[in-house]
mmCIF file of C-alpha atoms in Angstrom:
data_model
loop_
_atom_site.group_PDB
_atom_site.id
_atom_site.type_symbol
_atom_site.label_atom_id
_atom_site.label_comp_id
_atom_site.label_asym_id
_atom_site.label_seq_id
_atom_site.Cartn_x
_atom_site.Cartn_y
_atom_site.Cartn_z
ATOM 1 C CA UNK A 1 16.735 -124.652 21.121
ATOM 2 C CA UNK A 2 14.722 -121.810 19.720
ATOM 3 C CA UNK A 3 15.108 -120.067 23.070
ATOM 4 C CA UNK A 4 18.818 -120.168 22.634
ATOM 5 C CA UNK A 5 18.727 -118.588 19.346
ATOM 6 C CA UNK A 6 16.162 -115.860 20.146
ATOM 7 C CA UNK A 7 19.183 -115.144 23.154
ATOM 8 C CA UNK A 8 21.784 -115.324 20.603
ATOM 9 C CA UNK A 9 20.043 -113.653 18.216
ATOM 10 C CA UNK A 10 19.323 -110.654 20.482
ATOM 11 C CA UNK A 11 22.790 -110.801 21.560
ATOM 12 C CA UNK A 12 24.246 -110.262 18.102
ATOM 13 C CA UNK A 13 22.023 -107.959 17.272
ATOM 14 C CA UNK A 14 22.979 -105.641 20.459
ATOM 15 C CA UNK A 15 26.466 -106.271 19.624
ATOM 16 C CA UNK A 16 25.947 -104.203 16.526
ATOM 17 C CA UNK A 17 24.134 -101.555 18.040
ATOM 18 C CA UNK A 18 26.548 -100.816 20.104
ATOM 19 C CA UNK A 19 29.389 -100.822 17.732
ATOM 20 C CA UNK A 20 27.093 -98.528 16.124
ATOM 21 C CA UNK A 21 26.754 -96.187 18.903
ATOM 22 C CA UNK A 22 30.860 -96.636 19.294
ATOM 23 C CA UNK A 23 31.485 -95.099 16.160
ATOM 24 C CA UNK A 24 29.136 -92.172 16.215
ATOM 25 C CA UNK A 25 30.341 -91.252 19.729
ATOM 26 C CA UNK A 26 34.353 -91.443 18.259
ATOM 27 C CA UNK A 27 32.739 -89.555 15.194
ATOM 28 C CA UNK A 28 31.618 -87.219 17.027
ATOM 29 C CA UNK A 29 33.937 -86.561 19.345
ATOM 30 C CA UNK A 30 36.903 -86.325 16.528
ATOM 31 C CA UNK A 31 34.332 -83.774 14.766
ATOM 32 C CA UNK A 32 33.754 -81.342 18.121
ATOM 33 C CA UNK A 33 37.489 -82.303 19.727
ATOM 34 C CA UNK A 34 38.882 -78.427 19.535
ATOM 35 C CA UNK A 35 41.507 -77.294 16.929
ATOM 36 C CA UNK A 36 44.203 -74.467 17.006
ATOM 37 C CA UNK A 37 44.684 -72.421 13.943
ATOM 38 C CA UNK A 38 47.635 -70.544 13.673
ATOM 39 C CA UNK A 39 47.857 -67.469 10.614
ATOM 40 C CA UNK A 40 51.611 -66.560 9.641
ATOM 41 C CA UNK A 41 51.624 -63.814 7.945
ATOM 42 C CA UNK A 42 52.874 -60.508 7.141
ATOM 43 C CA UNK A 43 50.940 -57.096 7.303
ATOM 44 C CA UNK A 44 47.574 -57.675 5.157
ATOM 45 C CA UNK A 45 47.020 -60.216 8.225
ATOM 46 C CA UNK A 46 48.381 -57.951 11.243
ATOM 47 C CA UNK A 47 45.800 -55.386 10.250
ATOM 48 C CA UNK A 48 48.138 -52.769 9.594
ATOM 49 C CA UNK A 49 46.483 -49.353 9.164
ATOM 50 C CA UNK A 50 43.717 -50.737 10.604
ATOM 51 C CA UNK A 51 41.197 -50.703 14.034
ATOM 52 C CA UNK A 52 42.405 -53.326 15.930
ATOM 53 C CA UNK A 53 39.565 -56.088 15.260
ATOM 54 C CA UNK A 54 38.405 -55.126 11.679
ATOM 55 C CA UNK A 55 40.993 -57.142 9.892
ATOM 56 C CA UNK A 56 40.300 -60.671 8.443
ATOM 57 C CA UNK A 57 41.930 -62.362 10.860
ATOM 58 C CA UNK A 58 39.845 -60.938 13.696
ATOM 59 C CA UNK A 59 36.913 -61.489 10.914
ATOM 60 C CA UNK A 60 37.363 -64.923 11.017
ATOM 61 C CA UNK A 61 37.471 -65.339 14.749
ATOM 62 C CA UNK A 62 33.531 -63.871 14.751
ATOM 63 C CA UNK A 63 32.895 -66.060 12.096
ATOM 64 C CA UNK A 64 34.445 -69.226 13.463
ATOM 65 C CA UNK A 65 32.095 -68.406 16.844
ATOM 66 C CA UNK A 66 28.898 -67.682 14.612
ATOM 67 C CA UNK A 67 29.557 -70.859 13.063
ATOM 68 C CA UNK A 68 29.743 -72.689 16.433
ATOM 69 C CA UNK A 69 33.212 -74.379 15.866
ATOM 70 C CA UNK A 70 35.680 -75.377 18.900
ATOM 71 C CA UNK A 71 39.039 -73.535 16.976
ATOM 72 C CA UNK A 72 41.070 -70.937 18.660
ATOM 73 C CA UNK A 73 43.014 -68.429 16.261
ATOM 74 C CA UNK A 74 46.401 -67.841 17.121
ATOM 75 C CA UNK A 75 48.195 -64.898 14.791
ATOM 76 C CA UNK A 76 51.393 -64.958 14.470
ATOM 77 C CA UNK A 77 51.721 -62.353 11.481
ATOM 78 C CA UNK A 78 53.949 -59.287 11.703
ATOM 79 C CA UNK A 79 54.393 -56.470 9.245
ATOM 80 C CA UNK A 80 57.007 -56.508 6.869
ATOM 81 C CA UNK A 81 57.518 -59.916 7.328
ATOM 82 C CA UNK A 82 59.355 -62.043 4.651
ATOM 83 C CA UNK A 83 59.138 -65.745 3.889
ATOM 84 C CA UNK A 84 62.748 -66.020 5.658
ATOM 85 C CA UNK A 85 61.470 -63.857 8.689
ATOM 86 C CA UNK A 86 58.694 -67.097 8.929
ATOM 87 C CA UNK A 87 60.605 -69.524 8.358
ATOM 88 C CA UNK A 88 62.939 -69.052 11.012
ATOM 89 C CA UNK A 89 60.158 -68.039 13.465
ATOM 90 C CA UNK A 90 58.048 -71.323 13.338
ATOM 91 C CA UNK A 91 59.585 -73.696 14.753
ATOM 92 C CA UNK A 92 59.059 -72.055 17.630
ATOM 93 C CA UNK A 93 55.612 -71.073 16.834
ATOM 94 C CA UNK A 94 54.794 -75.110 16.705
ATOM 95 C CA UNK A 95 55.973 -76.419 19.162
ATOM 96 C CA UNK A 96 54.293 -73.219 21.542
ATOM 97 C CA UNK A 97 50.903 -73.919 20.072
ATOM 98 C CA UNK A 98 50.706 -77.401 18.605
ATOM 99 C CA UNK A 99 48.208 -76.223 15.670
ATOM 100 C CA UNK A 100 46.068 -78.355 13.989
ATOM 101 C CA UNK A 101 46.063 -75.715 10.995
ATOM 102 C CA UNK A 102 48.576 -73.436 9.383
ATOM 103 C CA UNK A 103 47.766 -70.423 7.297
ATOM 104 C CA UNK A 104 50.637 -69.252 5.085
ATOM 105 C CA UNK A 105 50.122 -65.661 3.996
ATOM 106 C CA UNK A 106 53.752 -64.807 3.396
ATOM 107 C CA UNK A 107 55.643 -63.958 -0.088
ATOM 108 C CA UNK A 108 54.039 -60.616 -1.042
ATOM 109 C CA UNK A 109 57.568 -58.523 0.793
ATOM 110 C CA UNK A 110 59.695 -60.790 -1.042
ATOM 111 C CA UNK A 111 58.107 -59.724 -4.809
ATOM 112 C CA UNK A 112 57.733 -56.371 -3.913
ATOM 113 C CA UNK A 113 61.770 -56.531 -2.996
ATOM 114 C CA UNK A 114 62.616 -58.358 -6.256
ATOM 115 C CA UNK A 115 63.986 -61.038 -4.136
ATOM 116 C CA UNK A 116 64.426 -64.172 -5.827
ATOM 117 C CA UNK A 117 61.512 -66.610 -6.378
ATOM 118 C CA UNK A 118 63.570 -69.553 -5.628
ATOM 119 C CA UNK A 119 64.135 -68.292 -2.415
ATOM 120 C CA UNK A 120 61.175 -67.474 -1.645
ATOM 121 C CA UNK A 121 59.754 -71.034 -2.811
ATOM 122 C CA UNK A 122 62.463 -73.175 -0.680
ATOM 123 C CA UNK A 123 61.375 -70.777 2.348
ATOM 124 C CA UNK A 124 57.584 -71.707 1.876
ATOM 125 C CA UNK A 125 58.495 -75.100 0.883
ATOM 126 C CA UNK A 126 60.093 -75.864 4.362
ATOM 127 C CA UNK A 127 57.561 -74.183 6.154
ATOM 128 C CA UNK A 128 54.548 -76.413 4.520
ATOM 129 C CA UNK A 129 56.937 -79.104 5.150
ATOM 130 C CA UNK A 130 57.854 -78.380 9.105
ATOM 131 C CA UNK A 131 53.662 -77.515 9.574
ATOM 132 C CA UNK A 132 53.407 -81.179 8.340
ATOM 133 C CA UNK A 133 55.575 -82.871 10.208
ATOM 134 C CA UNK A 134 54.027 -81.214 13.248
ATOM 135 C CA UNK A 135 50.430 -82.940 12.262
ATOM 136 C CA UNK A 136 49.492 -79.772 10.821
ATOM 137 C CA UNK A 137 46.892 -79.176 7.610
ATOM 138 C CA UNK A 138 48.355 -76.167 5.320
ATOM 139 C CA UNK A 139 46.405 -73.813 3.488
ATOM 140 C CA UNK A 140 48.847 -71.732 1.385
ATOM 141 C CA UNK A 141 47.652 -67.892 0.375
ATOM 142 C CA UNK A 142 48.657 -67.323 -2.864
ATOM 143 C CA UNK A 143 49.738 -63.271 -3.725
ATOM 144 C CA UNK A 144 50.107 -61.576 -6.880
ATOM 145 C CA UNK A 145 52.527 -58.539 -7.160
ATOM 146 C CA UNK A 146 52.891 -55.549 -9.860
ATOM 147 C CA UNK A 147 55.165 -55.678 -12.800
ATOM 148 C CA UNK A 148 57.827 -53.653 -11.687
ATOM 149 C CA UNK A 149 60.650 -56.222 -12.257
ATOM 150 C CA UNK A 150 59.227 -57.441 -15.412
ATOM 151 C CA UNK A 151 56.643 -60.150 -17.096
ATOM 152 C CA UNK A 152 59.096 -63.151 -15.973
ATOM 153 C CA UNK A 153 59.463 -62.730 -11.942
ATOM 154 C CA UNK A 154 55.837 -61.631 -12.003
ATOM 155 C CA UNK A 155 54.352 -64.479 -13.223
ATOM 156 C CA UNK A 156 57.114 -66.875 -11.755
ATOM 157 C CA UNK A 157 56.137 -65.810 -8.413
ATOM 158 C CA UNK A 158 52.299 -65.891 -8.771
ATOM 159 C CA UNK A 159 52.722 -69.396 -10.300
ATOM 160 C CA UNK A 160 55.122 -69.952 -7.169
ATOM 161 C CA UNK A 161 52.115 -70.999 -5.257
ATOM 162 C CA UNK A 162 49.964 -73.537 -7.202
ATOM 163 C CA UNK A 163 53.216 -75.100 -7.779
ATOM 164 C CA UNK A 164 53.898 -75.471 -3.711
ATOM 165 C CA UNK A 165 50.264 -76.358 -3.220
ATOM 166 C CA UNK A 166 50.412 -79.407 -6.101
ATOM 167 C CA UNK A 167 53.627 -80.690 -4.598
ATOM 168 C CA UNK A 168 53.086 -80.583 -1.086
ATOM 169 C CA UNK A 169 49.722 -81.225 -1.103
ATOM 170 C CA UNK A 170 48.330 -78.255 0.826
ATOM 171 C CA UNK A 171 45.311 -76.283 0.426
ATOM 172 C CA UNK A 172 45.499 -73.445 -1.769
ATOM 173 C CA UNK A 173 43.967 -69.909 -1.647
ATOM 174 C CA UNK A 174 45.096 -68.980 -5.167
ATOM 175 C CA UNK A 175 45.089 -65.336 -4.762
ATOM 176 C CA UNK A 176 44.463 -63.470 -1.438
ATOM 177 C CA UNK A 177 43.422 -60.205 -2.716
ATOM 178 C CA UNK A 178 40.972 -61.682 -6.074
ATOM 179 C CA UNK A 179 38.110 -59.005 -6.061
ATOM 180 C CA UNK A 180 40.313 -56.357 -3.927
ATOM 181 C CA UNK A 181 43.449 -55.451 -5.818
ATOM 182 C CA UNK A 182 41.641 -53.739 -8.699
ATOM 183 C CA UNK A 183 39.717 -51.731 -6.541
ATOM 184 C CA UNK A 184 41.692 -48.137 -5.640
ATOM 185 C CA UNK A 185 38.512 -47.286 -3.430
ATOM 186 C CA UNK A 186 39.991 -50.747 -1.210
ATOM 187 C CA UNK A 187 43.087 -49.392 -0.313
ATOM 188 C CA UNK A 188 44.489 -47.200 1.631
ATOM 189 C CA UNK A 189 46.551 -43.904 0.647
ATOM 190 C CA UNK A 190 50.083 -46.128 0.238
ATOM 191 C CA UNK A 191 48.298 -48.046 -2.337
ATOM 192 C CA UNK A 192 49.426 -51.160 -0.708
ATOM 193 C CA UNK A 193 47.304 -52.148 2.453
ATOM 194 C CA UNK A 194 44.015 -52.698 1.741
ATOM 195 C CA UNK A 195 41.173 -51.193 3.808
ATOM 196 C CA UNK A 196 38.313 -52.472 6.188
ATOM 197 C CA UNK A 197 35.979 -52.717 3.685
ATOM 198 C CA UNK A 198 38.342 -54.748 2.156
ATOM 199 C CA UNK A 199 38.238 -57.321 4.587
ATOM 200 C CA UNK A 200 35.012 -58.819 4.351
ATOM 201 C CA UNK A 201 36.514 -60.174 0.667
ATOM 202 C CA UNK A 202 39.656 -60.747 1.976
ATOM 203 C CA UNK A 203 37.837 -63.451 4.393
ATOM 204 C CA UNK A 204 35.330 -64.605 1.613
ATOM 205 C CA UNK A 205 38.152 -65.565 -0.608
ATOM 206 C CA UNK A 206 39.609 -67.882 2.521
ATOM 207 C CA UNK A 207 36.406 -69.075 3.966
ATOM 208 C CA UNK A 208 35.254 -71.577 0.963
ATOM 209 C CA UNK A 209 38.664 -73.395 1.338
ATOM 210 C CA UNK A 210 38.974 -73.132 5.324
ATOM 211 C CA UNK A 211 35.938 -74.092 6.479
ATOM 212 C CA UNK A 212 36.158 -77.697 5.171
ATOM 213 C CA UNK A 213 39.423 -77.874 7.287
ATOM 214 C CA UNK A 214 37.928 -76.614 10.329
ATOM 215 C CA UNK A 215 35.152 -78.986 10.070
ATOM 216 C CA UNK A 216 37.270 -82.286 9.029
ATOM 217 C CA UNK A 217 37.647 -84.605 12.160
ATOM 218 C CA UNK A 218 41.441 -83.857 13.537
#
């Protein structure tokens, strides 16, 4: 009788070891499994003016090896875009590279165009919304824009964000440029496009929020 028990008693207690083992092997599997990150954005992420390589996008790459982490960058951004140029472009972007992660940087063309804000924020809304539906995390980039079409649109578009971020859930980079845009000696000559000095911020102002998502299981 006691020699039963030791055997059952050994038995159970294998049991749990191995369910043990189980879940630190799925654990750690879900934490290394790879992950595709895809930036849509508009010229501060297509390094315009720039050496090809110097702008935070291509920062982030370095740092995403340094770090060690299994996540390929895939930038879709273009110059000039427009939150209804990347809109209609990523549908197709998703279902090319399945991403695991979105990056919105989009909305600065529309404010400097005086375009509406409600536009802009149903063209942002659908693309968190379509990124989400594709099993994709969001991490909106929030933009500020000069005053040149008054008090109102200014701060109805830089509150534009939060507001997207608190409804839909996403993550949210509350300002893109914070310790660049009132810095002349960061730009270059069009006052507009910041330079590669700039970059290193530009990054550090993404990173704290991004790297959690990188590192969360998929």
């Amino acid at each position: 009788m006691q020699s039963q028990n030791g055997k059952s008693g050994w038995a159970a207690r294998w049991l749990r070891w191995m369910a043990a083992l189980s879940l630190v092997f799925v654990s750690s599997f879900a934490y290394s499994a790879s992950k595709t990150l895809l930036v849509l954005g508009d010229s501060l992420s297509a390094e315009y003016g720039l050496v090809r390589g110097s702008g935070w996008v291509s920062l982030l790459e370095k740092r995403i090896k340094e770090e060690n982490l299994p996540v390929t960058v895939v930038n879709a951004s273009i110059s000039g875009e427009t939150t209804s140029g990347g809109r209609a472009r990523l549908p197709a972007l998703l279902d090319k590279h399945r991403p695991d992660l979105v990056i919105i940087e989009l909305g600065g063309n529309d404010g400097l165009r005086g375009l509406p804000v409600k536009s802009a924020e149903a063209n942002l809304r659908a693309m968190i919304t379509a990124s989400q539906q594709a099993n994709a995390r969001v991490l909106l980039a929030g933009m500020q824009i000069p005053p040149n079409y008054g008090r109102e649109y200014t701060q109805q578009f830089f509150g534009m964000y939060r507001k997207l971020a608190q409804e839909t859930r996403a993550a949210l980079v509350p300002f893109l440029l914070e310790g660049v845009a009132d810095r002349v000696d960061l730009f270059q000559a069009d006052r507009i496009h910041p330079t590669a000095q700039a970059q290193p911020v530009i990054l550090d102002n993404i990173w704290p929020v991004l790297k959690g998502m990188l590192r969360a299981p998929k």
